[in-house]
Amino acid sequence: MKQPVFLIVEHEAPLLRSLSRALAHLGAMVHAAKSAPEAERVLAGGTVDAVLVDLVPDLDPEGIDILTRSRAIAPRALRVLISGVRSARVSAALDSG
């Protein structure tokens, strides 16, 4: 069975470490990125099976862009939006798929 490859984009280092450790413990290969440019480098460098992006709409509007670009680069990858904030941008991102 192929080892799943995850890209996690999260600006808070403790949460990024926790998510990375949890997925690695389950047998996944994890690429961790704290910013959109880091995420772009991972996406450009190879195949990912899932992209988890924390979206803080007022602080990091690039999160939605990462999800959109990941669809173009890795169309079969599962995309997950994580947000502790309810906003029009989050709703629009969810509605757009």
JSON list of N, CA and C in Angstrom, two decimals, residues 16-62:
[
{"chain": "A", "resi": 16, "resn": "LEU", "atom": "N", "xyz": [0.82, 23.12, 13.83]},
{"chain": "A", "resi": 16, "resn": "LEU", "atom": "CA", "xyz": [1.46, 22.48, 12.69]},
{"chain": "A", "resi": 16, "resn": "LEU", "atom": "C", "xyz": [2.23, 21.24, 13.13]},
{"chain": "A", "resi": 17, "resn": "ARG", "atom": "N", "xyz": [2.97, 21.36, 14.23]},
{"chain": "A", "resi": 17, "resn": "ARG", "atom": "CA", "xyz": [3.71, 20.20, 14.75]},
{"chain": "A", "resi": 17, "resn": "ARG", "atom": "C", "xyz": [2.77, 19.09, 15.19]},
{"chain": "A", "resi": 18, "resn": "SER", "atom": "N", "xyz": [1.70, 19.44, 15.88]},
{"chain": "A", "resi": 18, "resn": "SER", "atom": "CA", "xyz": [0.75, 18.43, 16.37]},
{"chain": "A", "resi": 18, "resn": "SER", "atom": "C", "xyz": [0.08, 17.68, 15.21]},
{"chain": "A", "resi": 19, "resn": "LEU", "atom": "N", "xyz": [-0.40, 18.43, 14.23]},
{"chain": "A", "resi": 19, "resn": "LEU", "atom": "CA", "xyz": [-1.03, 17.78, 13.08]},
{"chain": "A", "resi": 19, "resn": "LEU", "atom": "C", "xyz": [-0.03, 16.90, 12.33]},
{"chain": "A", "resi": 20, "resn": "SER", "atom": "N", "xyz": [1.18, 17.40, 12.16]},
{"chain": "A", "resi": 20, "resn": "SER", "atom": "CA", "xyz": [2.21, 16.64, 11.47]},
{"chain": "A", "resi": 20, "resn": "SER", "atom": "C", "xyz": [2.54, 15.34, 12.19]},
{"chain": "A", "resi": 21, "resn": "ARG", "atom": "N", "xyz": [2.71, 15.43, 13.51]},
{"chain": "A", "resi": 21, "resn": "ARG", "atom": "CA", "xyz": [3.02, 14.22, 14.30]},
{"chain": "A", "resi": 21, "resn": "ARG", "atom": "C", "xyz": [1.89, 13.21, 14.24]},
{"chain": "A", "resi": 22, "resn": "ALA", "atom": "N", "xyz": [0.66, 13.69, 14.35]},
{"chain": "A", "resi": 22, "resn": "ALA", "atom": "CA", "xyz": [-0.49, 12.78, 14.34]},
{"chain": "A", "resi": 22, "resn": "ALA", "atom": "C", "xyz": [-0.59, 12.03, 13.02]},
{"chain": "A", "resi": 23, "resn": "LEU", "atom": "N", "xyz": [-0.43, 12.74, 11.92]},
{"chain": "A", "resi": 23, "resn": "LEU", "atom": "CA", "xyz": [-0.52, 12.08, 10.61]},
{"chain": "A", "resi": 23, "resn": "LEU", "atom": "C", "xyz": [0.67, 11.15, 10.37]},
{"chain": "A", "resi": 24, "resn": "ALA", "atom": "N", "xyz": [1.86, 11.57, 10.79]},
{"chain": "A", "resi": 24, "resn": "ALA", "atom": "CA", "xyz": [3.04, 10.72, 10.65]},
{"chain": "A", "resi": 24, "resn": "ALA", "atom": "C", "xyz": [2.88, 9.44, 11.47]},
{"chain": "A", "resi": 25, "resn": "HIS", "atom": "N", "xyz": [2.32, 9.58, 12.65]},
{"chain": "A", "resi": 25, "resn": "HIS", "atom": "CA", "xyz": [2.07, 8.42, 13.51]},
{"chain": "A", "resi": 25, "resn": "HIS", "atom": "C", "xyz": [1.14, 7.41, 12.83]},
{"chain": "A", "resi": 26, "resn": "LEU", "atom": "N", "xyz": [0.24, 7.91, 12.00]},
{"chain": "A", "resi": 26, "resn": "LEU", "atom": "CA", "xyz": [-0.68, 7.04, 11.26]},
{"chain": "A", "resi": 26, "resn": "LEU", "atom": "C", "xyz": [-0.07, 6.49, 9.98]},
{"chain": "A", "resi": 27, "resn": "GLY", "atom": "N", "xyz": [1.18, 6.83, 9.72]},
{"chain": "A", "resi": 27, "resn": "GLY", "atom": "CA", "xyz": [1.89, 6.27, 8.58]},
{"chain": "A", "resi": 27, "resn": "GLY", "atom": "C", "xyz": [1.97, 7.16, 7.36]},
{"chain": "A", "resi": 28, "resn": "ALA", "atom": "N", "xyz": [1.58, 8.40, 7.48]},
{"chain": "A", "resi": 28, "resn": "ALA", "atom": "CA", "xyz": [1.63, 9.31, 6.34]},
{"chain": "A", "resi": 28, "resn": "ALA", "atom": "C", "xyz": [2.97, 10.02, 6.25]},
{"chain": "A", "resi": 29, "resn": "MET", "atom": "N", "xyz": [3.33, 10.39, 5.03]},
{"chain": "A", "resi": 29, "resn": "MET", "atom": "CA", "xyz": [4.47, 11.29, 4.83]},
{"chain": "A", "resi": 29, "resn": "MET", "atom": "C", "xyz": [3.87, 12.70, 4.90]},
{"chain": "A", "resi": 30, "resn": "VAL", "atom": "N", "xyz": [4.48, 13.57, 5.68]},
{"chain": "A", "resi": 30, "resn": "VAL", "atom": "CA", "xyz": [3.90, 14.90, 5.90]},
{"chain": "A", "resi": 30, "resn": "VAL", "atom": "C", "xyz": [4.89, 15.98, 5.48]},
{"chain": "A", "resi": 31, "resn": "HIS", "atom": "N", "xyz": [4.39, 16.92, 4.68]},
{"chain": "A", "resi": 31, "resn": "HIS", "atom": "CA", "xyz": [5.12, 18.14, 4.35]},
{"chain": "A", "resi": 31, "resn": "HIS", "atom": "C", "xyz": [4.42, 19.26, 5.11]},
{"chain": "A", "resi": 32, "resn": "ALA", "atom": "N", "xyz": [5.16, 19.98, 5.92]},
{"chain": "A", "resi": 32, "resn": "ALA", "atom": "CA", "xyz": [4.59, 21.06, 6.72]},
{"chain": "A", "resi": 32, "resn": "ALA", "atom": "C", "xyz": [5.04, 22.41, 6.15]},
{"chain": "A", "resi": 33, "resn": "ALA", "atom": "N", "xyz": [4.07, 23.32, 6.03]},
{"chain": "A", "resi": 33, "resn": "ALA", "atom": "CA", "xyz": [4.37, 24.66, 5.52]},
{"chain": "A", "resi": 33, "resn": "ALA", "atom": "C", "xyz": [3.71, 25.70, 6.41]},
{"chain": "A", "resi": 34, "resn": "LYS", "atom": "N", "xyz": [4.46, 26.74, 6.72]},
{"chain": "A", "resi": 34, "resn": "LYS", "atom": "CA", "xyz": [3.92, 27.83, 7.55]},
{"chain": "A", "resi": 34, "resn": "LYS", "atom": "C", "xyz": [3.40, 29.00, 6.71]},
{"chain": "A", "resi": 35, "resn": "SER", "atom": "N", "xyz": [3.62, 28.94, 5.40]},
{"chain": "A", "resi": 35, "resn": "SER", "atom": "CA", "xyz": [3.23, 30.07, 4.54]},
{"chain": "A", "resi": 35, "resn": "SER", "atom": "C", "xyz": [2.86, 29.57, 3.15]},
{"chain": "A", "resi": 36, "resn": "ALA", "atom": "N", "xyz": [2.23, 30.46, 2.39]},
{"chain": "A", "resi": 36, "resn": "ALA", "atom": "CA", "xyz": [1.86, 30.14, 1.02]},
{"chain": "A", "resi": 36, "resn": "ALA", "atom": "C", "xyz": [3.08, 29.83, 0.15]},
{"chain": "A", "resi": 37, "resn": "PRO", "atom": "N", "xyz": [4.16, 30.62, 0.24]},
{"chain": "A", "resi": 37, "resn": "PRO", "atom": "CA", "xyz": [5.33, 30.29, -0.58]},
{"chain": "A", "resi": 37, "resn": "PRO", "atom": "C", "xyz": [5.92, 28.90, -0.27]},
{"chain": "A", "resi": 38, "resn": "GLU", "atom": "N", "xyz": [5.95, 28.52, 1.00]},
{"chain": "A", "resi": 38, "resn": "GLU", "atom": "CA", "xyz": [6.42, 27.18, 1.36]},
{"chain": "A", "resi": 38, "resn": "GLU", "atom": "C", "xyz": [5.51, 26.12, 0.76]},
{"chain": "A", "resi": 39, "resn": "ALA", "atom": "N", "xyz": [4.21, 26.34, 0.85]},
{"chain": "A", "resi": 39, "resn": "ALA", "atom": "CA", "xyz": [3.25, 25.39, 0.30]},
{"chain": "A", "resi": 39, "resn": "ALA", "atom": "C", "xyz": [3.41, 25.26, -1.21]},
{"chain": "A", "resi": 40, "resn": "GLU", "atom": "N", "xyz": [3.63, 26.38, -1.88]},
{"chain": "A", "resi": 40, "resn": "GLU", "atom": "CA", "xyz": [3.84, 26.37, -3.34]},
{"chain": "A", "resi": 40, "resn": "GLU", "atom": "C", "xyz": [5.05, 25.52, -3.71]},
{"chain": "A", "resi": 41, "resn": "ARG", "atom": "N", "xyz": [6.13, 25.62, -2.94]},
{"chain": "A", "resi": 41, "resn": "ARG", "atom": "CA", "xyz": [7.33, 24.83, -3.23]},
{"chain": "A", "resi": 41, "resn": "ARG", "atom": "C", "xyz": [7.03, 23.34, -3.09]},
{"chain": "A", "resi": 42, "resn": "VAL", "atom": "N", "xyz": [6.28, 22.97, -2.07]},
{"chain": "A", "resi": 42, "resn": "VAL", "atom": "CA", "xyz": [5.93, 21.55, -1.88]},
{"chain": "A", "resi": 42, "resn": "VAL", "atom": "C", "xyz": [5.06, 21.08, -3.04]},
{"chain": "A", "resi": 43, "resn": "LEU", "atom": "N", "xyz": [4.05, 21.86, -3.39]},
{"chain": "A", "resi": 43, "resn": "LEU", "atom": "CA", "xyz": [3.16, 21.46, -4.49]},
{"chain": "A", "resi": 43, "resn": "LEU", "atom": "C", "xyz": [3.93, 21.33, -5.81]},
{"chain": "A", "resi": 44, "resn": "ALA", "atom": "N", "xyz": [4.86, 22.22, -6.05]},
{"chain": "A", "resi": 44, "resn": "ALA", "atom": "CA", "xyz": [5.64, 22.19, -7.29]},
{"chain": "A", "resi": 44, "resn": "ALA", "atom": "C", "xyz": [6.61, 21.02, -7.32]},
{"chain": "A", "resi": 45, "resn": "GLY", "atom": "N", "xyz": [6.98, 20.54, -6.13]},
{"chain": "A", "resi": 45, "resn": "GLY", "atom": "CA", "xyz": [8.01, 19.51, -6.05]},
{"chain": "A", "resi": 45, "resn": "GLY", "atom": "C", "xyz": [7.54, 18.07, -6.16]},
{"chain": "A", "resi": 46, "resn": "GLY", "atom": "N", "xyz": [6.26, 17.82, -6.16]},
{"chain": "A", "resi": 46, "resn": "GLY", "atom": "CA", "xyz": [5.83, 16.43, -6.24]},
{"chain": "A", "resi": 46, "resn": "GLY", "atom": "C", "xyz": [4.36, 16.24, -5.96]},
{"chain": "A", "resi": 47, "resn": "THR", "atom": "N", "xyz": [4.00, 14.99, -5.86]},
{"chain": "A", "resi": 47, "resn": "THR", "atom": "CA", "xyz": [2.61, 14.60, -5.69]},
{"chain": "A", "resi": 47, "resn": "THR", "atom": "C", "xyz": [2.19, 14.64, -4.23]},
{"chain": "A", "resi": 48, "resn": "VAL", "atom": "N", "xyz": [1.00, 15.17, -3.98]},
{"chain": "A", "resi": 48, "resn": "VAL", "atom": "CA", "xyz": [0.40, 15.11, -2.65]},
{"chain": "A", "resi": 48, "resn": "VAL", "atom": "C", "xyz": [-0.98, 14.47, -2.79]},
{"chain": "A", "resi": 49, "resn": "ASP", "atom": "N", "xyz": [-1.36, 13.74, -1.76]},
{"chain": "A", "resi": 49, "resn": "ASP", "atom": "CA", "xyz": [-2.66, 13.08, -1.75]},
{"chain": "A", "resi": 49, "resn": "ASP", "atom": "C", "xyz": [-3.72, 13.92, -1.04]},
{"chain": "A", "resi": 50, "resn": "ALA", "atom": "N", "xyz": [-3.28, 14.79, -0.15]},
{"chain": "A", "resi": 50, "resn": "ALA", "atom": "CA", "xyz": [-4.22, 15.63, 0.60]},
{"chain": "A", "resi": 50, "resn": "ALA", "atom": "C", "xyz": [-3.54, 16.94, 0.98]},
{"chain": "A", "resi": 51, "resn": "VAL", "atom": "N", "xyz": [-4.33, 18.02, 0.95]},
{"chain": "A", "resi": 51, "resn": "VAL", "atom": "CA", "xyz": [-3.85, 19.35, 1.33]},
{"chain": "A", "resi": 51, "resn": "VAL", "atom": "C", "xyz": [-4.77, 19.86, 2.41]},
{"chain": "A", "resi": 52, "resn": "LEU", "atom": "N", "xyz": [-4.20, 20.12, 3.59]},
{"chain": "A", "resi": 52, "resn": "LEU", "atom": "CA", "xyz": [-4.96, 20.70, 4.72]},
{"chain": "A", "resi": 52, "resn": "LEU", "atom": "C", "xyz": [-4.48, 22.13, 4.89]},
{"chain": "A", "resi": 53, "resn": "VAL", "atom": "N", "xyz": [-5.40, 23.09, 4.80]},
{"chain": "A", "resi": 53, "resn": "VAL", "atom": "CA", "xyz": [-5.04, 24.49, 4.89]},
{"chain": "A", "resi": 53, "resn": "VAL", "atom": "C", "xyz": [-5.84, 25.16, 5.99]},
{"chain": "A", "resi": 54, "resn": "ASP", "atom": "N", "xyz": [-5.13, 25.80, 6.91]},
{"chain": "A", "resi": 54, "resn": "ASP", "atom": "CA", "xyz": [-5.77, 26.62, 7.93]},
{"chain": "A", "resi": 54, "resn": "ASP", "atom": "C", "xyz": [-6.02, 27.98, 7.30]},
{"chain": "A", "resi": 55, "resn": "LEU", "atom": "N", "xyz": [-7.23, 28.44, 7.39]},
{"chain": "A", "resi": 55, "resn": "LEU", "atom": "CA", "xyz": [-7.57, 29.72, 6.79]},
{"chain": "A", "resi": 55, "resn": "LEU", "atom": "C", "xyz": [-7.95, 30.72, 7.88]},
{"chain": "A", "resi": 56, "resn": "VAL", "atom": "N", "xyz": [-7.18, 31.81, 7.92]},
{"chain": "A", "resi": 56, "resn": "VAL", "atom": "CA", "xyz": [-7.50, 32.94, 8.77]},
{"chain": "A", "resi": 56, "resn": "VAL", "atom": "C", "xyz": [-7.76, 34.08, 7.78]},
{"chain": "A", "resi": 57, "resn": "PRO", "atom": "N", "xyz": [-9.03, 34.30, 7.42]},
{"chain": "A", "resi": 57, "resn": "PRO", "atom": "CA", "xyz": [-9.36, 35.17, 6.29]},
{"chain": "A", "resi": 57, "resn": "PRO", "atom": "C", "xyz": [-8.74, 36.56, 6.32]},
{"chain": "A", "resi": 58, "resn": "ASP", "atom": "N", "xyz": [-8.73, 37.22, 7.46]},
{"chain": "A", "resi": 58, "resn": "ASP", "atom": "CA", "xyz": [-8.21, 38.58, 7.50]},
{"chain": "A", "resi": 58, "resn": "ASP", "atom": "C", "xyz": [-6.69, 38.63, 7.55]},
{"chain": "A", "resi": 59, "resn": "LEU", "atom": "N", "xyz": [-6.08, 37.55, 8.00]},
{"chain": "A", "resi": 59, "resn": "LEU", "atom": "CA", "xyz": [-4.62, 37.54, 8.13]},
{"chain": "A", "resi": 59, "resn": "LEU", "atom": "C", "xyz": [-3.92, 36.83, 6.98]},
{"chain": "A", "resi": 60, "resn": "ASP", "atom": "N", "xyz": [-4.56, 35.83, 6.41]},
{"chain": "A", "resi": 60, "resn": "ASP", "atom": "CA", "xyz": [-3.90, 35.02, 5.39]},
{"chain": "A", "resi": 60, "resn": "ASP", "atom": "C", "xyz": [-4.86, 34.72, 4.24]},
{"chain": "A", "resi": 61, "resn": "PRO", "atom": "N", "xyz": [-5.14, 35.71, 3.41]},
{"chain": "A", "resi": 61, "resn": "PRO", "atom": "CA", "xyz": [-6.06, 35.47, 2.31]},
{"chain": "A", "resi": 61, "resn": "PRO", "atom": "C", "xyz": [-5.51, 34.50, 1.27]},
{"chain": "A", "resi": 62, "resn": "GLU", "atom": "N", "xyz": [-4.23, 34.17, 1.36]},
{"chain": "A", "resi": 62, "resn": "GLU", "atom": "CA", "xyz": [-3.64, 33.25, 0.40]},
{"chain": "A", "resi": 62, "resn": "GLU", "atom": "C", "xyz": [-4.07, 31.80, 0.61]}
]
